[in-house]
Amino acid sequence: MQEEVENRTLTLVVSGTKFTGRLMKAAITKYLAHRKEKKLQKQKSRDTPVIPHGKQTVKQLIGQNQGVSNIEITDPSIKEFEKIARKYGVDYAVKKDRSSSPSKYLIFFKGRDADALTAAFTEYTGKKVKKAEKSERPSVLAKLSQFKELVKHAVVDRNKRKELER
């Protein structure tokens, strides 16, 4: 337990009344040894290759040697698709194709992620359809202004009639 605490944190406790040069030297050497140990641990962790997940470059995706497929998207709002793809844990790369006049996006993904990507793509298209239907509905403010116009042009009989029935 004590070793764990010493390895994780560096604590220098020095009494103010008994502070000497030797004590200062010992504290500094201990600190430097701790920093050197941390640096070695960091280098060891770098030596192991890290496999990227989620959005990455096409080069990284091909470098994993798991087969690559692609899908073409012409919609410029690619951020929504990226959000859904992260949700499904798909490894993908986005490449913009500028050769055509309306720019289109090519989404590359691993072959083993095909099922997850189809699920993500169906959710993405569902959201797009829902958004399109929502935009077709007239806005509430437009309806309100239309009713205001109807009320302005309506003829209202404002004469008060006092009649007694007998």
mmCIF file of C-alpha atoms in Angstrom:
data_model
loop_
_atom_site.group_PDB
_atom_site.id
_atom_site.type_symbol
_atom_site.label_atom_id
_atom_site.label_comp_id
_atom_site.label_asym_id
_atom_site.label_seq_id
_atom_site.Cartn_x
_atom_site.Cartn_y
_atom_site.Cartn_z
ATOM 1 C CA MET A 1 0.000 0.000 0.000
ATOM 2 C CA GLN A 2 2.772 2.414 0.930
ATOM 3 C CA GLU A 3 4.649 1.688 -2.289
ATOM 4 C CA GLU A 4 1.527 2.395 -4.323
ATOM 5 C CA VAL A 5 1.196 5.794 -2.719
ATOM 6 C CA GLU A 6 4.863 6.585 -3.338
ATOM 7 C CA ASN A 7 4.652 5.478 -6.965
ATOM 8 C CA ARG A 8 1.531 7.482 -7.766
ATOM 9 C CA THR A 9 2.288 10.729 -6.000
ATOM 10 C CA LEU A 10 5.324 12.723 -5.163
ATOM 11 C CA THR A 11 5.309 14.159 -1.707
ATOM 12 C CA LEU A 12 8.000 16.329 -0.356
ATOM 13 C CA VAL A 13 7.585 16.982 3.303
ATOM 14 C CA VAL A 14 10.348 18.992 4.817
ATOM 15 C CA SER A 15 10.404 20.321 8.312
ATOM 16 C CA GLY A 16 11.048 24.068 8.298
ATOM 17 C CA THR A 17 13.258 24.044 11.365
ATOM 18 C CA LYS A 18 15.566 21.214 10.298
ATOM 19 C CA PHE A 19 16.019 22.234 6.661
ATOM 20 C CA THR A 20 19.594 21.601 5.544
ATOM 21 C CA GLY A 21 21.473 21.401 2.291
ATOM 22 C CA ARG A 22 21.696 17.609 2.519
ATOM 23 C CA LEU A 23 17.961 17.310 2.969
ATOM 24 C CA MET A 24 17.361 19.552 -0.042
ATOM 25 C CA LYS A 25 19.769 17.475 -2.152
ATOM 26 C CA ALA A 26 18.059 14.226 -1.099
ATOM 27 C CA ALA A 27 14.623 15.624 -1.932
ATOM 28 C CA ILE A 28 15.745 16.788 -5.383
ATOM 29 C CA THR A 29 17.429 13.458 -6.221
ATOM 30 C CA LYS A 30 14.309 11.580 -5.158
ATOM 31 C CA TYR A 31 12.193 13.842 -7.359
ATOM 32 C CA LEU A 32 14.509 13.380 -10.342
ATOM 33 C CA ALA A 33 14.465 9.579 -9.896
ATOM 34 C CA HIS A 34 10.668 9.648 -9.848
ATOM 35 C CA ARG A 35 10.547 11.730 -13.076
ATOM 36 C CA LYS A 36 13.007 9.365 -14.773
ATOM 37 C CA GLU A 37 10.863 6.348 -13.830
ATOM 38 C CA LYS A 38 7.730 8.047 -15.219
ATOM 39 C CA LYS A 39 9.550 8.857 -18.439
ATOM 40 C CA LEU A 40 10.590 5.211 -18.892
ATOM 41 C CA GLN A 41 7.015 4.038 -18.313
ATOM 42 C CA LYS A 42 5.783 6.512 -20.916
ATOM 43 C CA GLN A 43 8.290 5.242 -23.487
ATOM 44 C CA LYS A 44 7.238 1.641 -22.856
ATOM 45 C CA SER A 45 3.604 2.533 -23.482
ATOM 46 C CA ARG A 46 4.554 4.238 -26.765
ATOM 47 C CA ASP A 47 6.366 1.158 -28.043
ATOM 48 C CA THR A 48 3.138 -0.851 -28.251
ATOM 49 C CA PRO A 49 1.216 0.140 -31.404
ATOM 50 C CA VAL A 50 -2.138 1.749 -30.751
ATOM 51 C CA ILE A 51 -4.949 0.774 -33.109
ATOM 52 C CA PRO A 52 -7.110 3.822 -33.817
ATOM 53 C CA HIS A 53 -10.888 3.574 -33.419
ATOM 54 C CA GLY A 54 -13.677 5.740 -34.769
ATOM 55 C CA LYS A 55 -12.830 8.441 -37.293
ATOM 56 C CA GLN A 56 -9.394 8.078 -38.862
ATOM 57 C CA THR A 57 -7.533 8.660 -42.090
ATOM 58 C CA VAL A 58 -7.919 6.375 -45.091
ATOM 59 C CA LYS A 59 -4.249 5.418 -44.777
ATOM 60 C CA GLN A 60 -4.740 4.271 -41.167
ATOM 61 C CA LEU A 61 -7.854 2.326 -42.130
ATOM 62 C CA ILE A 62 -6.138 0.505 -44.987
ATOM 63 C CA GLY A 63 -3.085 -0.132 -42.801
ATOM 64 C CA GLN A 64 -5.124 -2.363 -40.489
ATOM 65 C CA ASN A 65 -5.452 -4.996 -43.275
ATOM 66 C CA GLN A 66 -9.073 -5.898 -42.601
ATOM 67 C CA GLY A 67 -10.625 -5.058 -45.949
ATOM 68 C CA VAL A 68 -12.143 -1.698 -46.807
ATOM 69 C CA SER A 69 -15.532 -0.875 -48.345
ATOM 70 C CA ASN A 70 -17.109 2.489 -49.089
ATOM 71 C CA ILE A 71 -20.433 4.315 -49.311
ATOM 72 C CA GLU A 72 -21.137 7.551 -51.165
ATOM 73 C CA ILE A 73 -23.064 10.399 -49.504
ATOM 74 C CA THR A 74 -24.061 13.530 -51.415
ATOM 75 C CA ASP A 75 -25.546 15.341 -48.430
ATOM 76 C CA PRO A 76 -23.282 18.155 -47.170
ATOM 77 C CA SER A 77 -24.262 17.658 -43.513
ATOM 78 C CA ILE A 78 -21.777 14.859 -42.876
ATOM 79 C CA LYS A 79 -21.412 15.751 -39.168
ATOM 80 C CA GLU A 80 -24.720 14.065 -38.348
ATOM 81 C CA PHE A 81 -23.503 10.821 -39.897
ATOM 82 C CA GLU A 82 -20.213 11.041 -37.959
ATOM 83 C CA LYS A 83 -22.135 11.419 -34.711
ATOM 84 C CA ILE A 84 -24.215 8.306 -35.408
ATOM 85 C CA ALA A 85 -21.163 6.311 -36.580
ATOM 86 C CA ARG A 86 -19.375 7.086 -33.293
ATOM 87 C CA LYS A 87 -22.467 5.892 -31.440
ATOM 88 C CA TYR A 88 -22.292 2.519 -33.226
ATOM 89 C CA GLY A 89 -18.505 2.213 -32.761
ATOM 90 C CA VAL A 90 -17.713 2.039 -36.471
ATOM 91 C CA ASP A 91 -14.139 2.573 -37.682
ATOM 92 C CA TYR A 92 -14.474 4.882 -40.680
ATOM 93 C CA ALA A 93 -12.710 7.496 -42.785
ATOM 94 C CA VAL A 94 -14.345 10.367 -44.668
ATOM 95 C CA LYS A 95 -12.928 11.582 -47.974
ATOM 96 C CA LYS A 96 -14.419 14.513 -49.886
ATOM 97 C CA ASP A 97 -14.656 14.032 -53.656
ATOM 98 C CA ARG A 98 -14.311 17.460 -55.271
ATOM 99 C CA SER A 99 -14.334 16.219 -58.872
ATOM 100 C CA SER A 100 -18.114 16.477 -59.229
ATOM 101 C CA SER A 101 -20.002 19.794 -59.105
ATOM 102 C CA PRO A 102 -22.134 19.017 -56.029
ATOM 103 C CA SER A 103 -19.359 17.730 -53.785
ATOM 104 C CA LYS A 104 -19.918 14.244 -52.465
ATOM 105 C CA TYR A 105 -18.351 12.325 -49.615
ATOM 106 C CA LEU A 106 -16.934 8.822 -49.718
ATOM 107 C CA ILE A 107 -17.102 7.007 -46.407
ATOM 108 C CA PHE A 108 -14.618 4.160 -46.116
ATOM 109 C CA PHE A 109 -15.119 1.527 -43.422
ATOM 110 C CA LYS A 110 -13.750 -1.851 -42.415
ATOM 111 C CA GLY A 111 -15.295 -4.970 -43.893
ATOM 112 C CA ARG A 112 -16.054 -6.403 -40.449
ATOM 113 C CA ASP A 113 -18.007 -3.238 -39.549
ATOM 114 C CA ALA A 114 -20.482 -3.705 -42.419
ATOM 115 C CA ASP A 115 -23.428 -4.703 -40.201
ATOM 116 C CA ALA A 116 -22.838 -1.890 -37.734
ATOM 117 C CA LEU A 117 -22.449 0.589 -40.569
ATOM 118 C CA THR A 118 -25.716 -0.465 -42.231
ATOM 119 C CA ALA A 119 -27.490 0.060 -38.907
ATOM 120 C CA ALA A 120 -25.851 3.472 -38.523
ATOM 121 C CA PHE A 121 -26.701 4.384 -42.108
ATOM 122 C CA THR A 122 -30.365 3.405 -41.721
ATOM 123 C CA GLU A 123 -30.585 5.572 -38.588
ATOM 124 C CA TYR A 124 -28.931 8.443 -40.476
ATOM 125 C CA THR A 125 -31.361 8.172 -43.407
ATOM 126 C CA GLY A 126 -34.280 7.924 -40.977
ATOM 127 C CA LYS A 127 -33.192 11.173 -39.345
ATOM 128 C CA LYS A 128 -32.840 12.834 -42.733
ATOM 129 C CA VAL A 129 -36.345 11.757 -43.788
ATOM 130 C CA LYS A 130 -37.789 12.942 -40.495
ATOM 131 C CA LYS A 131 -36.062 16.304 -40.895
ATOM 132 C CA ALA A 132 -37.389 16.638 -44.465
ATOM 133 C CA GLU A 133 -40.954 15.941 -43.307
ATOM 134 C CA LYS A 134 -40.568 18.461 -40.526
ATOM 135 C CA SER A 135 -39.439 21.171 -42.941
ATOM 136 C CA GLU A 136 -42.478 20.554 -45.174
ATOM 137 C CA ARG A 137 -44.872 21.448 -42.371
ATOM 138 C CA PRO A 138 -45.824 25.141 -42.281
ATOM 139 C CA SER A 139 -44.411 26.995 -39.341
ATOM 140 C CA VAL A 140 -46.582 28.090 -36.451
ATOM 141 C CA LEU A 141 -45.655 31.739 -37.027
ATOM 142 C CA ALA A 142 -46.770 31.534 -40.656
ATOM 143 C CA LYS A 143 -50.112 30.071 -39.588
ATOM 144 C CA LEU A 144 -50.480 32.778 -36.943
ATOM 145 C CA SER A 145 -49.868 35.586 -39.443
ATOM 146 C CA GLN A 146 -52.370 34.000 -41.826
ATOM 147 C CA PHE A 147 -55.045 33.939 -39.107
ATOM 148 C CA LYS A 148 -54.242 37.552 -38.186
ATOM 149 C CA GLU A 149 -54.978 38.572 -41.762
ATOM 150 C CA LEU A 150 -58.290 36.691 -41.679
ATOM 151 C CA VAL A 151 -59.294 38.435 -38.473
ATOM 152 C CA LYS A 152 -58.410 41.885 -39.857
ATOM 153 C CA HIS A 153 -60.575 41.422 -42.930
ATOM 154 C CA ALA A 154 -63.509 39.866 -41.138
ATOM 155 C CA VAL A 155 -66.557 42.122 -40.863
ATOM 156 C CA VAL A 156 -67.720 42.435 -37.307
ATOM 157 C CA ASP A 157 -71.070 43.960 -36.448
ATOM 158 C CA ARG A 158 -70.241 46.244 -33.559
ATOM 159 C CA ASN A 159 -73.679 47.866 -33.153
ATOM 160 C CA LYS A 160 -75.339 47.041 -29.927
ATOM 161 C CA ARG A 161 -78.928 46.022 -30.185
ATOM 162 C CA LYS A 162 -81.177 46.369 -27.270
ATOM 163 C CA GLU A 163 -84.389 44.610 -27.815
ATOM 164 C CA LEU A 164 -86.749 43.371 -25.295
ATOM 165 C CA GLU A 165 -88.833 40.398 -26.086
ATOM 166 C CA ARG A 166 -92.329 40.323 -24.662
#
